[in-house]
Structures are given as C-alpha cells and as structure tokens.
Tab-separated table of C-alpha atoms in Angstrom:
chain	number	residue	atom	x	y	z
A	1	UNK	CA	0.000	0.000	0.000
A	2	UNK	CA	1.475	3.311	-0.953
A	3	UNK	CA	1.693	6.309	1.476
A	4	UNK	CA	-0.677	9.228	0.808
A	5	UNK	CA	0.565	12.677	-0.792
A	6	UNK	CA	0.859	13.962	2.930
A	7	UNK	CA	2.516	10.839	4.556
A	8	UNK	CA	5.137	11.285	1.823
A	9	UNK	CA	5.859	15.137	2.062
A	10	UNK	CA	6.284	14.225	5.723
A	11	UNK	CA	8.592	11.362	5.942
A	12	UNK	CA	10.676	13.214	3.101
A	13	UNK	CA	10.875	16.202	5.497
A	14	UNK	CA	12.047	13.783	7.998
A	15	UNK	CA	14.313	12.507	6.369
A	16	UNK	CA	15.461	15.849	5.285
A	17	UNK	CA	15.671	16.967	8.609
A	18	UNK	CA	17.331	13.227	9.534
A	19	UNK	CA	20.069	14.014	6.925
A	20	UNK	CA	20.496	17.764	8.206
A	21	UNK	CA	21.188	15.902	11.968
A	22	UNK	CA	23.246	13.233	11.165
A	23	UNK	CA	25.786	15.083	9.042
A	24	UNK	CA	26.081	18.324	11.668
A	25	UNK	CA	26.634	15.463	13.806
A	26	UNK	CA	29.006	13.553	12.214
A	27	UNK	CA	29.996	14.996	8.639
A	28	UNK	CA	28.476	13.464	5.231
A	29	UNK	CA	31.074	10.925	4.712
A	30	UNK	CA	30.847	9.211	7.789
A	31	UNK	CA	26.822	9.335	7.419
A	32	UNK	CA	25.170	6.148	6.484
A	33	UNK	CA	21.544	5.469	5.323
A	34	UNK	CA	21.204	3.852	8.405
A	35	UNK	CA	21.975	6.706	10.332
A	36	UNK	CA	19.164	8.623	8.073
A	37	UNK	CA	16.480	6.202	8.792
A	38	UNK	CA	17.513	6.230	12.493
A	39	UNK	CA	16.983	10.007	12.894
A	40	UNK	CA	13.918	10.363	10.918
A	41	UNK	CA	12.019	7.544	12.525
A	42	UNK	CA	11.342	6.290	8.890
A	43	UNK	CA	11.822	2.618	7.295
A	44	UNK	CA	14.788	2.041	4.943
A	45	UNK	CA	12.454	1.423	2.856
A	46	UNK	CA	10.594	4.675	2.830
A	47	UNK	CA	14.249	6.682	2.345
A	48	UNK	CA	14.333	4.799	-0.843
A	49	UNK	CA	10.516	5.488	-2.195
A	50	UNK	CA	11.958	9.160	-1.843
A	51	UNK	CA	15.868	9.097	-3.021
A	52	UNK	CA	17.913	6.666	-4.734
A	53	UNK	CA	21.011	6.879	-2.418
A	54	UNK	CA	23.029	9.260	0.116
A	55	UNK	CA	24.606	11.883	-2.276
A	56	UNK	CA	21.036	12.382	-3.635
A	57	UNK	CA	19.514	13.068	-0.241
A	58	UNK	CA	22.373	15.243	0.061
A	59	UNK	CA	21.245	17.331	-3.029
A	60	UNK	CA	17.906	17.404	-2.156
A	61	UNK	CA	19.117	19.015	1.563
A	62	UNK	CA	20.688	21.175	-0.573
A	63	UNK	CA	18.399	22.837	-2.464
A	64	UNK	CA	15.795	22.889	0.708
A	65	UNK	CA	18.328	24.852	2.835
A	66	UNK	CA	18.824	26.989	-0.457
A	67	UNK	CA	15.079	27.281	-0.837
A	68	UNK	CA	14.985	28.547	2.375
A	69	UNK	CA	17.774	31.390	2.114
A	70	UNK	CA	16.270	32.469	-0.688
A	71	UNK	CA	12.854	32.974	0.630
A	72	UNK	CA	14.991	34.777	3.067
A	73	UNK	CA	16.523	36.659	0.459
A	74	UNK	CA	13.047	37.674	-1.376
A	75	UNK	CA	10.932	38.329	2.125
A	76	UNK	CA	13.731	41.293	2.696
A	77	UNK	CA	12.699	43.109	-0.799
A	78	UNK	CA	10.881	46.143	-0.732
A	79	UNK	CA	10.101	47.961	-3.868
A	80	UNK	CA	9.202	50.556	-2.576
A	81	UNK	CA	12.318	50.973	-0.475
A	82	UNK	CA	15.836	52.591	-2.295
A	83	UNK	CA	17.454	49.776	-4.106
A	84	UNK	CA	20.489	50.555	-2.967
A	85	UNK	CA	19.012	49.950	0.385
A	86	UNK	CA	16.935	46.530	-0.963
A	87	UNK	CA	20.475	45.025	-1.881
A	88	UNK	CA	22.052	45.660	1.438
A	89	UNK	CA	18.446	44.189	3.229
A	90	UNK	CA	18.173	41.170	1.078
A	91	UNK	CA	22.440	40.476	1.514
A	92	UNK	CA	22.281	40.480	4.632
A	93	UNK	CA	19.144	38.437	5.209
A	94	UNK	CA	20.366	35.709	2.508
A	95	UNK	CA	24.295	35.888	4.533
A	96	UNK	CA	21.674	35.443	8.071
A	97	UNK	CA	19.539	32.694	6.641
A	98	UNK	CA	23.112	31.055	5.538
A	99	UNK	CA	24.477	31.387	9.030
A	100	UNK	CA	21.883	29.683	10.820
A	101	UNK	CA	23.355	26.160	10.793
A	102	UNK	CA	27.329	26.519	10.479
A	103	UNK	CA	28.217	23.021	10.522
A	104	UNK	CA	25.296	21.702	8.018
A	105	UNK	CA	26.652	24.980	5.808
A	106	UNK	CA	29.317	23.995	5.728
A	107	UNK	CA	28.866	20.378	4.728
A	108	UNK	CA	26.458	21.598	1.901
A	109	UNK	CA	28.632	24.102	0.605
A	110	UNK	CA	31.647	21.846	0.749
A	111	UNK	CA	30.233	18.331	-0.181
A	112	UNK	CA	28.372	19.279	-2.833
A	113	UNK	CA	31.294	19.656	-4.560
A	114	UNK	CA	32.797	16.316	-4.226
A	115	UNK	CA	29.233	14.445	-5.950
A	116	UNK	CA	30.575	15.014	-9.132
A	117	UNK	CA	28.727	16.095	-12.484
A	118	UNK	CA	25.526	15.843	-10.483
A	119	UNK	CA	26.409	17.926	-7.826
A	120	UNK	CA	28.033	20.464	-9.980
A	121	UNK	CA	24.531	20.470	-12.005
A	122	UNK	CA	22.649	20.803	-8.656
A	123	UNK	CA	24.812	23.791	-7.772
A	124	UNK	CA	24.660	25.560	-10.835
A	125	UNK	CA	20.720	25.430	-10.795
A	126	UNK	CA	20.985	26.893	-7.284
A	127	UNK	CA	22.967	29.986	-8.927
A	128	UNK	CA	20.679	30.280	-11.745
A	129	UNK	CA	17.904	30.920	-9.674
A	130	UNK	CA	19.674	33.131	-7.612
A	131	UNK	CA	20.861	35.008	-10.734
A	132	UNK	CA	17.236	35.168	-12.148
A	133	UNK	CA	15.937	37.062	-9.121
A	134	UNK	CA	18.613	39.194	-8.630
A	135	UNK	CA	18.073	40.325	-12.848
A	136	UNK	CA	14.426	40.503	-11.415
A	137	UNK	CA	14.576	42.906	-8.609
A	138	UNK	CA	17.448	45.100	-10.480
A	139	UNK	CA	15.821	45.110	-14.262
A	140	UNK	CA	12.574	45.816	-12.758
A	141	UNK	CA	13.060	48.104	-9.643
A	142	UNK	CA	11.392	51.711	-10.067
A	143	UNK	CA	14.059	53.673	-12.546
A	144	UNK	CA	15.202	50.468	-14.337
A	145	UNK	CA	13.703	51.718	-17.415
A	146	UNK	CA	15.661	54.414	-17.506
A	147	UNK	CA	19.036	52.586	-17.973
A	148	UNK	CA	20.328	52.182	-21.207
A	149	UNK	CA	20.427	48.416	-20.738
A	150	UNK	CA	18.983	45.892	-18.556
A	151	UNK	CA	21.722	44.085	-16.149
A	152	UNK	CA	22.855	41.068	-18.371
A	153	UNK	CA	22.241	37.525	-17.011
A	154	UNK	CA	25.792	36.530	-17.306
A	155	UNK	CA	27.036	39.343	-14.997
A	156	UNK	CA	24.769	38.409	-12.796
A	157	UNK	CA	25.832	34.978	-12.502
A	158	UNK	CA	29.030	36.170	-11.939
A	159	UNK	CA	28.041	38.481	-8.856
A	160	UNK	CA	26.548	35.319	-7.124
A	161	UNK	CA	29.437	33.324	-7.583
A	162	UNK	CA	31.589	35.691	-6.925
A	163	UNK	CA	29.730	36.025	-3.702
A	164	UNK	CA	29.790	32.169	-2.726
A	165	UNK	CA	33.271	31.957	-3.167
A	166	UNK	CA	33.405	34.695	-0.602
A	167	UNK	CA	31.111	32.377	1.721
A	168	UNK	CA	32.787	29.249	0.615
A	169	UNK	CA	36.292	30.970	1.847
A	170	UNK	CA	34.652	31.717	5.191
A	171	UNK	CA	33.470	28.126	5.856
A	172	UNK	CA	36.947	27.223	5.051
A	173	UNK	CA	38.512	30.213	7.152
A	174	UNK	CA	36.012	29.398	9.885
A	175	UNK	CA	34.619	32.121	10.075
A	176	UNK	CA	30.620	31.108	9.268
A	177	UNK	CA	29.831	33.296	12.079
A	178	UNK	CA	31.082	36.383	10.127
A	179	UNK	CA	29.357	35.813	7.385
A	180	UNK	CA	27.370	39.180	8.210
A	181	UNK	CA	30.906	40.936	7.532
A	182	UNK	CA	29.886	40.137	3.800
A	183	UNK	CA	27.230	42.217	3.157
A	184	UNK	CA	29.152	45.386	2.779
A	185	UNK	CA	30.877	43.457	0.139
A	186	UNK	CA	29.200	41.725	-1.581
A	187	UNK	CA	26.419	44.648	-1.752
A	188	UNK	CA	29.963	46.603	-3.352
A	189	UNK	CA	29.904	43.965	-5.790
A	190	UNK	CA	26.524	44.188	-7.203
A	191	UNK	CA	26.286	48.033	-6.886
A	192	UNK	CA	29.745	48.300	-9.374
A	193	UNK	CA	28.181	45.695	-11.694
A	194	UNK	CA	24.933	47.378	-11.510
A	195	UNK	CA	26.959	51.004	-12.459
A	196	UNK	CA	29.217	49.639	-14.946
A	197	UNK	CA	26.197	48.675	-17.397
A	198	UNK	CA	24.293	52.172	-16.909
C-alpha cells in the first residue's frame, strides 16, 4: 500500500531533517543510510521510495536549505524601499539565513562539490535561480527603465558566484559566524556591476 501525498511530504521532510542531523553530527562521509532512517524515525524502505542513495539526499538538503535562504533573500525586498538599500536588506538576510546552521553549511557548501557532475549540475541550478531574481529585482526596480540596458544575465551569474566563493572561503577560514561581515561586500559587488552597465 502506498503512502498518501501527505505521509510522503512528511517522511521526506524527515528525512530531510534526519540528513540535516546526522551530518552536523558527524559529517556526510561518515553518514550512512542507516543513520538517516535512524533520525527520521522512517523505514529504509521509505528513504528509498523518496531518493535513490546518500549523495542524492544530500542534493535534495541542498536545495531545501537553499530554498529557504532564498525565501529569506526575497521576504527582505521592498520595492518601494531605495534599491540601494533593498540590496544591502536582502544580503544580509540571505548571509543570516546562511548562518543559521554553520556546521550543516558547511557540509552543503563543501560536499556538494565532491558528488561530481551531479552535484556540480545541482549547484549551478541553485545559482541560476539566484541570478534570475537578482536580474528581477534590479531590471525591474522603479528607474530600471531608464538605464540604457537591462543588467545582463551573465554578470549576474558572476556576482553570485563571486559572492559564494566569498562564503565558501569563510566556511573554510572558519569564520561562518562572520558571514554578516559580507554584506558590505558583496552589496559593493553588485552596486559596481549594476553602475558599470548604466
């Protein structure tokens, strides 16, 4: 008998949330399924009805804690607000959101990395979307119009990588809990890019 639509979003949470534990705990490589199943109360058979082994459990953690900075990220917009002033909110509520959970940041930033072609792929959907709603708020904030060119989708790619590898150098520094210090930064960043295409 299958689970319903609600069992499943549950136990997948759970096992989310088992997977978030277990390698805070004890790092991703030394996390088994097992250990999974253990923390999320679940069957080893339900972890498989939802992913087809660790790394992909992994990737799914990934985007969810993503999803979840970026909601971060959008809640601190205000249109109506300077822009100027909605790039330094929404930094430093996306740098916040990132700081929450040091040890499982630093896992997903770093083990990503080492899945290969399909973590790679997983990451660079994560910076597309991040690059598609930063050309959103900055091609169509009040004034946009006005600028002899929208901001290009390439350059802002580049901003948001440019502004993990700043992250990704304080996980490795460990400094996760100065990831605030970034927001002047990385709000530098996106203002020059922004100017050097008026």
């Amino acid at each position: 008998m299958h689970e319903n639509c609600n069992d499943a979003v549950g136990h997948r949470a759970r096992l989310l949330n088992g997977m978030a534990r277990c390698v805070a705990d004890k790092g991703y490589a030394e996390t088994t399924i097992a250990d999974i199943v253990r923390q999320a109360s679940v069957s080893r058979r339900t972890f498989y009805e939802h992913f087809g082994d660790k790394a992909e459990c992994l990737m799914a953690l990934y985007l969810a804690a993503t999803d979840e900075a970026t909601a971060a990220l959008r809640a601190a917009i205000n249109p109506s607000s300077d822009w100027e002033a909605q790039v330094e909110q929404a930094m430093a509520a996306y740098l916040a959101a990132l700081a929450r959970n040091p040890v499982l940041l630093r896992t997903l930033f770093i083990e990503i990395l080492g899945l290969g072609a399909s973590g790679l792929a997983v990451r660079s959907r994560v910076h597309q979307q991040l690059a598609a709603l930063m050309l959103e708020v900055v091609n169509q904030r009040p004034g946009a119009r006005m600028r002899k060119s929208p901001l290009q989708p390439t350059m802002a790619l580049a901003v948001v990588g440019g502004i993990h590898e700043l992250v990704l150098q304080a996980i490795e520094q460990e400094r996760v809990h100065e990831l605030h210090t970034l927001v002047a930064p990385a709000s530098a960043l996106l203002r020059a890019v922004i100017s050097s295409e008026l």
